[in-house]
PDB file of C-alpha atoms in Angstrom:
ATOM      1  CA  UNK R   1     104.345  95.050 137.704  1.00 76.00           C
ATOM      2  CA  UNK R   2     102.359  97.645 135.856  1.00 83.00           C
ATOM      3  CA  UNK R   3     103.253  98.435 132.261  1.00 86.00           C
ATOM      4  CA  UNK R   4     104.128 102.072 132.955  1.00 89.00           C
ATOM      5  CA  UNK R   5     106.804 100.992 135.441  1.00 90.00           C
ATOM      6  CA  UNK R   6     107.993  98.271 133.064  1.00 91.00           C
ATOM      7  CA  UNK R   7     108.340 100.769 130.211  1.00 94.00           C
ATOM      8  CA  UNK R   8     110.340 103.047 132.515  1.00 94.00           C
ATOM      9  CA  UNK R   9     112.673 100.177 133.452  1.00 94.00           C
ATOM     10  CA  UNK R  10     113.160  99.353 129.763  1.00 95.00           C
ATOM     11  CA  UNK R  11     114.021 102.994 129.110  1.00 95.00           C
ATOM     12  CA  UNK R  12     116.542 102.986 131.976  1.00 94.00           C
ATOM     13  CA  UNK R  13     118.102  99.746 130.670  1.00 94.00           C
ATOM     14  CA  UNK R  14     119.016 101.579 127.425  1.00 95.00           C
ATOM     15  CA  UNK R  15     118.553  98.775 124.930  1.00 96.00           C
ATOM     16  CA  UNK R  16     120.008  99.249 121.446  1.00 95.00           C
ATOM     17  CA  UNK R  17     117.626 101.414 119.385  1.00 93.00           C
ATOM     18  CA  UNK R  18     116.774  98.579 116.976  1.00 93.00           C
ATOM     19  CA  UNK R  19     115.504  96.269 119.751  1.00 96.00           C
ATOM     20  CA  UNK R  20     111.875  96.194 120.871  1.00 96.00           C
ATOM     21  CA  UNK R  21     111.171  94.978 124.405  1.00 97.00           C
ATOM     22  CA  UNK R  22     107.787  93.803 125.646  1.00 95.00           C
ATOM     23  CA  UNK R  23     106.254  92.002 128.640  1.00 95.00           C
ATOM     24  CA  UNK R  24     103.459  89.448 128.609  1.00 94.00           C
ATOM     25  CA  UNK R  25     101.795  87.733 131.604  1.00 92.00           C
ATOM     26  CA  UNK R  26     102.604  84.026 131.417  1.00 88.00           C
ATOM     27  CA  UNK R  27     101.084  81.565 133.893  1.00 88.00           C
ATOM     28  CA  UNK R  28     103.114  81.966 137.084  1.00 84.00           C
ATOM     29  CA  UNK R  29     105.261  84.829 135.841  1.00 92.00           C
ATOM     30  CA  UNK R  30     106.039  87.185 133.000  1.00 94.00           C
ATOM     31  CA  UNK R  31     107.505  86.484 129.592  1.00 95.00           C
ATOM     32  CA  UNK R  32     109.854  89.306 128.605  1.00 96.00           C
ATOM     33  CA  UNK R  33     110.740  89.532 124.930  1.00 96.00           C
ATOM     34  CA  UNK R  34     113.513  91.402 123.146  1.00 97.00           C
ATOM     35  CA  UNK R  35     113.284  91.270 119.361  1.00 96.00           C
ATOM     36  CA  UNK R  36     114.372  92.999 116.194  1.00 94.00           C
ATOM     37  CA  UNK R  37     111.592  95.067 114.579  1.00 92.00           C
ATOM     38  CA  UNK R  38     111.464  92.767 111.543  1.00 93.00           C
ATOM     39  CA  UNK R  39     110.989  89.699 113.754  1.00 90.00           C
ATOM     40  CA  UNK R  40     114.034  87.875 112.402  1.00 95.00           C
ATOM     41  CA  UNK R  41     115.765  87.552 115.775  1.00 96.00           C
ATOM     42  CA  UNK R  42     114.856  87.679 119.424  1.00 96.00           C
ATOM     43  CA  UNK R  43     114.979  86.141 122.859  1.00 96.00           C
ATOM     44  CA  UNK R  44     112.285  85.402 125.426  1.00 96.00           C
ATOM     45  CA  UNK R  45     112.936  85.278 129.146  1.00 95.00           C
ATOM     46  CA  UNK R  46     110.432  83.827 131.586  1.00 94.00           C
ATOM     47  CA  UNK R  47     110.612  85.680 134.895  1.00 94.00           C
ATOM     48  CA  UNK R  48     108.879  83.423 137.402  1.00 91.00           C
ATOM     49  CA  UNK R  49     106.738  84.767 140.226  1.00 91.00           C
ATOM     50  CA  UNK R  50     109.055  82.885 142.604  1.00 90.00           C
ATOM     51  CA  UNK R  51     112.039  84.928 141.422  1.00 88.00           C
ATOM     52  CA  UNK R  52     110.074  88.162 141.708  1.00 88.00           C
ATOM     53  CA  UNK R  53     109.000  87.206 145.247  1.00 90.00           C
ATOM     54  CA  UNK R  54     112.516  86.251 146.302  1.00 90.00           C
ATOM     55  CA  UNK R  55     114.372  89.257 144.902  1.00 89.00           C
ATOM     56  CA  UNK R  56     111.554  91.795 144.906  1.00 91.00           C
ATOM     57  CA  UNK R  57     109.572  92.679 141.826  1.00 90.00           C
ATOM     58  CA  UNK R  58     111.602  95.727 140.753  1.00 90.00           C
ATOM     59  CA  UNK R  59     115.045  94.135 141.210  1.00 92.00           C
ATOM     60  CA  UNK R  60     113.919  90.895 139.519  1.00 92.00           C
ATOM     61  CA  UNK R  61     112.621  92.757 136.462  1.00 92.00           C
ATOM     62  CA  UNK R  62     115.774  94.867 136.397  1.00 92.00           C
ATOM     63  CA  UNK R  63     117.999  91.756 136.472  1.00 92.00           C
ATOM     64  CA  UNK R  64     115.912  90.071 133.769  1.00 93.00           C
ATOM     65  CA  UNK R  65     116.132  93.159 131.556  1.00 95.00           C
ATOM     66  CA  UNK R  66     119.902  93.304 132.111  1.00 94.00           C
ATOM     67  CA  UNK R  67     120.152  89.712 130.855  1.00 92.00           C
ATOM     68  CA  UNK R  68     118.047  90.543 127.794  1.00 95.00           C
ATOM     69  CA  UNK R  69     120.149  93.641 127.122  1.00 95.00           C
ATOM     70  CA  UNK R  70     123.359  91.566 127.205  1.00 94.00           C
ATOM     71  CA  UNK R  71     121.855  89.269 124.592  1.00 93.00           C
ATOM     72  CA  UNK R  72     120.689  92.228 122.501  1.00 94.00           C
ATOM     73  CA  UNK R  73     124.126  93.850 122.546  1.00 95.00           C
ATOM     74  CA  UNK R  74     125.836  90.537 121.716  1.00 95.00           C
ATOM     75  CA  UNK R  75     123.342  89.830 118.933  1.00 94.00           C
ATOM     76  CA  UNK R  76     119.926  88.283 119.416  1.00 95.00           C
ATOM     77  CA  UNK R  77     119.571  84.677 118.237  1.00 96.00           C
ATOM     78  CA  UNK R  78     117.744  84.082 114.965  1.00 96.00           C
ATOM     79  CA  UNK R  79     114.127  82.975 115.089  1.00 95.00           C
ATOM     80  CA  UNK R  80     113.972  79.175 115.101  1.00 95.00           C
ATOM     81  CA  UNK R  81     112.706  77.352 111.995  1.00 94.00           C
ATOM     82  CA  UNK R  82     109.325  76.743 113.669  1.00 95.00           C
ATOM     83  CA  UNK R  83     108.916  80.507 114.231  1.00 92.00           C
ATOM     84  CA  UNK R  84     109.619  80.499 117.968  1.00 94.00           C
ATOM     85  CA  UNK R  85     112.252  82.444 119.847  1.00 95.00           C
ATOM     86  CA  UNK R  86     115.018  80.972 121.965  1.00 94.00           C
ATOM     87  CA  UNK R  87     113.849  80.997 125.567  1.00 93.00           C
ATOM     88  CA  UNK R  88     115.545  81.226 128.965  1.00 90.00           C
ATOM     89  CA  UNK R  89     114.086  81.115 132.480  1.00 88.00           C
ATOM     90  CA  UNK R  90     114.888  83.332 135.474  1.00 76.00           C
ATOM     91  CA  UNK R  91     113.807  81.359 138.548  1.00 66.00           C
ATOM     92  CA  UNK R  92     114.137  81.582 142.285  1.00 60.00           C
ATOM     93  CA  UNK R  93     117.438  80.148 143.608  1.00 54.00           C
TER      94      UNK R  93
END
Protein backbone atom coordinates (compact mmCIF):
# COMPACT_ATOMS: atom_id res chain seq x y z
CA UNK A 1 0.00 0.00 0.00
CA UNK A 2 1.29 3.43 -0.79
CA UNK A 3 1.50 6.01 1.98
CA UNK A 4 -0.95 8.42 0.34
CA UNK A 5 -3.66 5.74 0.36
CA UNK A 6 -2.72 4.75 3.91
CA UNK A 7 -3.00 8.35 5.11
CA UNK A 8 -6.42 8.58 3.46
CA UNK A 9 -7.57 5.40 5.22
CA UNK A 10 -6.34 6.78 8.55
CA UNK A 11 -8.30 9.97 7.89
CA UNK A 12 -11.44 7.96 7.09
CA UNK A 13 -10.99 5.88 10.27
CA UNK A 14 -11.35 9.09 12.34
CA UNK A 15 -8.94 8.33 15.15
CA UNK A 16 -9.12 10.50 18.27
CA UNK A 17 -7.25 13.77 17.62
CA UNK A 18 -4.53 12.99 20.18
CA UNK A 19 -3.52 9.71 18.48
CA UNK A 20 -0.83 9.52 15.81
CA UNK A 21 -1.00 6.61 13.37
CA UNK A 22 1.88 5.43 11.21
CA UNK A 23 2.84 2.48 9.00
CA UNK A 24 6.23 0.83 8.68
CA UNK A 25 7.26 -2.04 6.36
CA UNK A 26 8.13 -5.03 8.52
CA UNK A 27 9.52 -8.23 6.98
CA UNK A 28 6.51 -10.02 5.50
CA UNK A 29 3.99 -7.30 6.29
CA UNK A 30 3.40 -3.88 7.76
CA UNK A 31 3.66 -2.70 11.34
CA UNK A 32 0.89 -0.19 12.05
CA UNK A 33 1.36 1.98 15.12
CA UNK A 34 -1.09 4.12 17.06
CA UNK A 35 0.50 6.22 19.79
CA UNK A 36 0.01 9.28 21.94
CA UNK A 37 2.10 12.26 20.80
CA UNK A 38 4.22 12.17 23.97
CA UNK A 39 5.06 8.49 23.42
CA UNK A 40 3.70 7.37 26.79
CA UNK A 41 1.17 4.93 25.33
CA UNK A 42 0.59 3.06 22.12
CA UNK A 43 -0.12 -0.17 20.32
CA UNK A 44 1.54 -1.86 17.35
CA UNK A 45 -0.28 -4.18 15.00
CA UNK A 46 1.54 -6.40 12.53
CA UNK A 47 -0.53 -6.83 9.38
CA UNK A 48 0.95 -9.85 7.62
CA UNK A 49 1.21 -10.08 3.84
CA UNK A 50 -0.84 -13.29 4.11
CA UNK A 51 -3.75 -11.39 5.63
CA UNK A 52 -3.49 -8.66 3.00
CA UNK A 53 -3.46 -11.31 0.25
CA UNK A 54 -6.42 -13.19 1.71
CA UNK A 55 -8.70 -10.22 2.39
CA UNK A 56 -7.34 -7.78 -0.17
CA UNK A 57 -4.93 -5.02 0.69
CA UNK A 58 -7.48 -2.23 1.21
CA UNK A 59 -9.91 -4.26 3.35
CA UNK A 60 -7.06 -5.75 5.42
CA UNK A 61 -5.62 -2.31 6.19
CA UNK A 62 -9.11 -1.01 6.96
CA UNK A 63 -9.76 -3.88 9.40
CA UNK A 64 -6.36 -3.39 11.05
CA UNK A 65 -7.00 0.34 11.45
CA UNK A 66 -10.44 -0.40 12.93
CA UNK A 67 -8.76 -2.61 15.55
CA UNK A 68 -6.23 0.12 16.35
CA UNK A 69 -9.01 2.70 16.59
CA UNK A 70 -10.91 0.53 19.09
CA UNK A 71 -7.79 0.39 21.24
CA UNK A 72 -7.25 4.14 20.89
CA UNK A 73 -10.82 4.94 21.93
CA UNK A 74 -10.64 2.50 24.87
CA UNK A 75 -7.26 3.88 25.94
CA UNK A 76 -3.93 2.84 24.48
CA UNK A 77 -1.76 0.66 26.74
CA UNK A 78 1.18 2.31 28.46
CA UNK A 79 4.64 1.86 26.98
CA UNK A 80 6.29 -1.19 28.54
CA UNK A 81 9.19 -0.70 30.97
CA UNK A 82 11.70 -1.67 28.25
CA UNK A 83 10.33 1.10 25.99
CA UNK A 84 8.41 -1.15 23.60
CA UNK A 85 4.74 -1.03 22.73
CA UNK A 86 2.24 -3.83 23.24
CA UNK A 87 1.94 -5.71 19.97
CA UNK A 88 -0.80 -7.72 18.24
CA UNK A 89 -0.77 -9.62 14.94
CA UNK A 90 -3.40 -9.66 12.19
CA UNK A 91 -2.79 -12.86 10.22
CA UNK A 92 -4.49 -14.88 7.53
CA UNK A 93 -7.17 -17.26 8.89
